[in-house]
Tab-separated table of C-alpha atoms and ligand atoms in Angstrom:
chain	number	residue	atom	x	y	z
U	44	MET	CA	-2.920	-8.554	-30.081
U	45	ALA	CA	-5.328	-10.491	-27.865
U	46	ASP	CA	-8.663	-11.487	-29.382
U	47	THR	CA	-11.637	-9.373	-28.368
U	48	ARG	CA	-13.771	-11.219	-25.820
U	49	LYS	CA	-17.199	-12.127	-27.118
U	50	ILE	CA	-20.417	-12.318	-25.123
U	51	TYR	CA	-23.339	-13.969	-26.890
U	52	VAL	CA	-26.805	-12.623	-26.043
U	53	LEU	CA	-29.446	-15.083	-27.223
U	54	ASN	CA	-33.162	-14.379	-27.277
U	55	GLY	CA	-35.914	-16.912	-27.782
U	56	PRO	CA	-39.441	-16.859	-29.169
U	57	ASN	CA	-41.615	-13.750	-29.228
U	58	LEU	CA	-38.867	-11.498	-27.927
U	59	ASN	CA	-38.723	-9.907	-31.389
U	60	MET	CA	-42.131	-8.452	-30.406
U	61	LEU	CA	-40.800	-6.541	-27.391
U	62	GLY	CA	-42.132	-3.011	-27.255
U	63	THR	CA	-45.631	-4.000	-28.348
U	64	ARG	CA	-45.983	-7.451	-26.737
U	65	GLU	CA	-47.901	-7.271	-23.418
U	66	PRO	CA	-46.119	-4.025	-22.437
U	67	GLU	CA	-47.704	-4.126	-18.978
U	68	ILE	CA	-45.501	-7.190	-18.347
U	69	TYR	CA	-42.493	-6.663	-20.611
U	70	GLY	CA	-42.313	-2.863	-20.951
U	71	TYR	CA	-41.978	-0.625	-24.011
U	72	ASP	CA	-38.307	-1.076	-24.879
U	73	THR	CA	-37.659	-2.985	-28.081
U	74	LEU	CA	-35.017	-5.682	-28.415
U	75	ASP	CA	-33.013	-3.240	-30.572
U	76	ASP	CA	-33.076	-0.697	-27.719
U	77	ILE	CA	-31.699	-3.344	-25.367
U	78	ALA	CA	-29.039	-4.488	-27.862
U	79	GLU	CA	-27.888	-0.905	-28.336
U	80	ARG	CA	-27.496	-0.319	-24.583
U	81	MET	CA	-25.582	-3.565	-24.129
U	82	GLU	CA	-23.268	-2.805	-27.057
U	83	ASP	CA	-22.580	0.599	-25.583
U	84	VAL	CA	-21.533	-0.767	-22.177
U	85	ALA	CA	-19.658	-3.761	-23.636
U	86	GLY	CA	-17.846	-1.540	-26.146
U	87	ARG	CA	-16.420	0.517	-23.305
U	88	ALA	CA	-15.056	-2.726	-21.819
U	89	HIS	CA	-13.671	-3.714	-25.260
U	90	VAL	CA	-16.015	-6.673	-25.397
U	91	GLU	CA	-17.962	-7.690	-28.492
U	92	ILE	CA	-21.662	-8.460	-28.159
U	93	VAL	CA	-23.098	-11.090	-30.512
U	94	PHE	CA	-26.829	-10.373	-30.247
U	95	ARG	CA	-29.343	-12.832	-31.756
U	96	GLN	CA	-33.051	-13.682	-31.609
U	97	SER	CA	-34.974	-16.647	-32.982
U	98	ASN	CA	-38.427	-18.103	-32.653
U	99	HIS	CA	-36.939	-21.542	-33.349
U	100	GLU	CA	-35.508	-23.764	-30.636
U	101	GLY	CA	-32.881	-25.412	-32.864
U	102	TYR	CA	-31.267	-22.093	-33.719
U	103	LEU	CA	-30.774	-21.402	-30.031
U	104	VAL	CA	-29.097	-24.809	-29.659
U	105	ASP	CA	-26.870	-24.070	-32.681
U	106	TRP	CA	-25.886	-20.676	-31.265
U	107	LEU	CA	-25.013	-22.128	-27.854
U	108	GLN	CA	-22.719	-24.591	-29.629
U	109	GLU	CA	-21.318	-21.779	-31.784
U	110	ALA	CA	-20.530	-19.723	-28.669
U	111	HIS	CA	-18.584	-22.708	-27.334
U	112	ALA	CA	-16.744	-23.280	-30.635
U	113	GLU	CA	-15.892	-19.578	-30.817
U	114	GLY	CA	-14.474	-19.645	-27.293
U	115	ALA	CA	-16.987	-17.026	-26.138
U	116	HIS	CA	-16.453	-15.483	-22.735
U	117	ALA	CA	-20.080	-16.001	-21.678
U	118	VAL	CA	-23.615	-16.479	-22.949
U	119	ILE	CA	-26.592	-14.499	-21.702
U	120	ILE	CA	-29.843	-16.163	-22.713
U	121	ASN	CA	-33.479	-15.196	-22.430
U	122	PRO	CA	-35.039	-18.414	-23.694
U	123	GLY	CA	-38.623	-17.058	-23.628
U	124	ALA	CA	-41.163	-19.848	-23.288
U	125	TYR	CA	-38.527	-22.488	-24.134
U	126	THR	CA	-37.296	-21.853	-20.595
U	127	HIS	CA	-40.141	-24.003	-19.326
U	128	THR	CA	-40.133	-26.763	-21.957
U	129	SER	CA	-36.749	-27.252	-23.545
U	130	ILE	CA	-34.670	-30.240	-22.525
U	131	ALA	CA	-32.705	-29.566	-25.745
U	132	LEU	CA	-31.556	-26.184	-24.380
U	133	HIS	CA	-30.823	-27.780	-20.993
U	134	ASP	CA	-28.642	-30.411	-22.678
U	135	ALA	CA	-26.950	-27.849	-24.937
U	136	ILE	CA	-25.938	-25.760	-21.906
U	137	LYS	CA	-24.694	-28.845	-20.055
U	138	GLY	CA	-22.678	-29.834	-23.124
U	139	ILE	CA	-20.603	-26.662	-23.333
U	140	THR	CA	-18.038	-25.102	-21.022
U	141	VAL	CA	-18.985	-21.438	-21.607
U	142	PRO	CA	-20.770	-19.986	-18.548
U	143	VAL	CA	-24.432	-19.347	-19.331
U	144	ILE	CA	-26.530	-16.746	-17.533
U	145	GLU	CA	-30.306	-17.169	-17.788
U	146	ILE	CA	-32.329	-13.962	-17.777
U	147	HIS	CA	-35.955	-12.899	-17.825
U	148	LEU	CA	-37.605	-9.517	-18.057
U	149	SER	CA	-40.435	-10.624	-15.799
U	150	ASN	CA	-40.172	-12.742	-12.665
U	151	PRO	CA	-41.577	-16.109	-13.770
U	152	HIS	CA	-41.998	-17.186	-10.133
U	153	LYS	CA	-44.598	-14.448	-9.612
U	154	ARG	CA	-46.577	-15.630	-12.639
U	155	GLU	CA	-48.543	-18.708	-13.727
U	156	PRO	CA	-47.433	-22.063	-12.228
U	157	PHE	CA	-46.335	-23.362	-15.655
U	158	ARG	CA	-43.601	-20.695	-15.631
U	159	HIS	CA	-42.183	-21.808	-12.291
U	160	LYS	CA	-40.042	-24.587	-13.760
U	161	SER	CA	-36.937	-23.692	-15.762
U	162	TYR	CA	-35.021	-26.397	-17.615
U	163	VAL	CA	-32.525	-23.692	-18.589
U	164	GLY	CA	-32.061	-22.491	-15.018
U	165	MET	CA	-31.269	-26.048	-13.930
U	166	ALA	CA	-28.228	-25.993	-16.233
U	167	ALA	CA	-27.226	-22.308	-16.143
U	168	LYS	CA	-24.566	-20.752	-13.936
U	169	GLY	CA	-27.118	-18.298	-12.553
U	170	THR	CA	-30.389	-16.536	-13.219
U	171	ILE	CA	-31.445	-12.885	-13.183
U	172	ALA	CA	-35.164	-12.188	-13.474
U	173	GLY	CA	-37.767	-9.562	-12.805
U	174	PHE	CA	-35.904	-6.331	-13.551
U	175	GLY	CA	-37.284	-5.636	-17.025
U	176	PRO	CA	-34.594	-4.604	-19.543
U	177	MET	CA	-32.270	-4.047	-16.571
U	178	SER	CA	-32.063	-7.870	-16.263
U	179	TYR	CA	-29.961	-7.767	-19.455
U	180	MET	CA	-27.671	-5.056	-18.067
U	181	LEU	CA	-27.236	-6.844	-14.725
U	182	ALA	CA	-26.375	-10.047	-16.569
U	183	LEU	CA	-23.840	-8.163	-18.682
U	184	GLU	CA	-22.255	-6.769	-15.536
U	185	ALA	CA	-22.039	-10.299	-14.115
U	186	ALA	CA	-20.680	-11.687	-17.399
U	187	LEU	CA	-17.982	-9.021	-17.558
U	188	GLU	CA	-16.863	-9.972	-14.039
U	189	LEU	CA	-16.642	-13.702	-14.771
C	321	LIG	C1	-39.765	-14.368	-20.360
C	321	LIG	C2	-40.626	-15.171	-19.385
C	321	LIG	C3	-41.196	-16.402	-20.075
C	321	LIG	O1	-42.035	-17.110	-19.170
C	321	LIG	C4	-42.027	-16.011	-21.270
C	321	LIG	O2	-42.481	-17.150	-21.938
C	321	LIG	C5	-41.306	-15.091	-22.186
C	321	LIG	C6	-40.516	-14.007	-21.621
C	321	LIG	C7	-39.283	-13.033	-19.717
C	321	LIG	O3	-38.320	-12.462	-20.232
C	321	LIG	O4	-39.880	-12.556	-18.756
C	321	LIG	O5	-41.427	-15.189	-23.408
C	321	LIG	O6	-38.610	-15.125	-20.686
C-alpha cells in the first residue's frame, strides 16, 4: 500500500494566541479551529496533516528539515514575525527539496513597512496572504494540487 502523503503545516511565534491576539487583524478563529478544518479537508483527500506551532525559530528549522527527511509532499508555513527577520528559515527552505508555501492571515504589504520584506517568501515556492484563516485553506488546496 502506498504511504499516505504528508503535508506539514508550521506556525511561528504568537500564533498560539490566535483567537484573542489582535482579533481586528487576525480574527477570532483559534489555531485549533484552523487545524481541525485543514484535517477535515486533507482527510477527504487521504492526506495526513502534521500541524505544529512554536515560538522558537530553531524548532521551525528542525521541522522544515524533518519534513524533508520524511519525504513530505509539501510544507505550508506561517512564520509569524520570523518572516521578516529569519535568514535561518530562508536557508532551511533553500536547503530542502519539499515545496514550501508561505502564508499569512493578514496582508503584510498593507501594514507597517517592517513587514514588507519576507526572507521566507524569497525562498518559498509561493505566498498566500490576506485572506484570514482562508489563507490556510487556499494553501492546502494549492499543496494538494502540487
Ligand atoms: C502574520 C504576519 C506577520 O507580520 C506577523 O508578525 C504575524 C502574523 C500573519 O499571519 O498575518 O505574527 O504572519
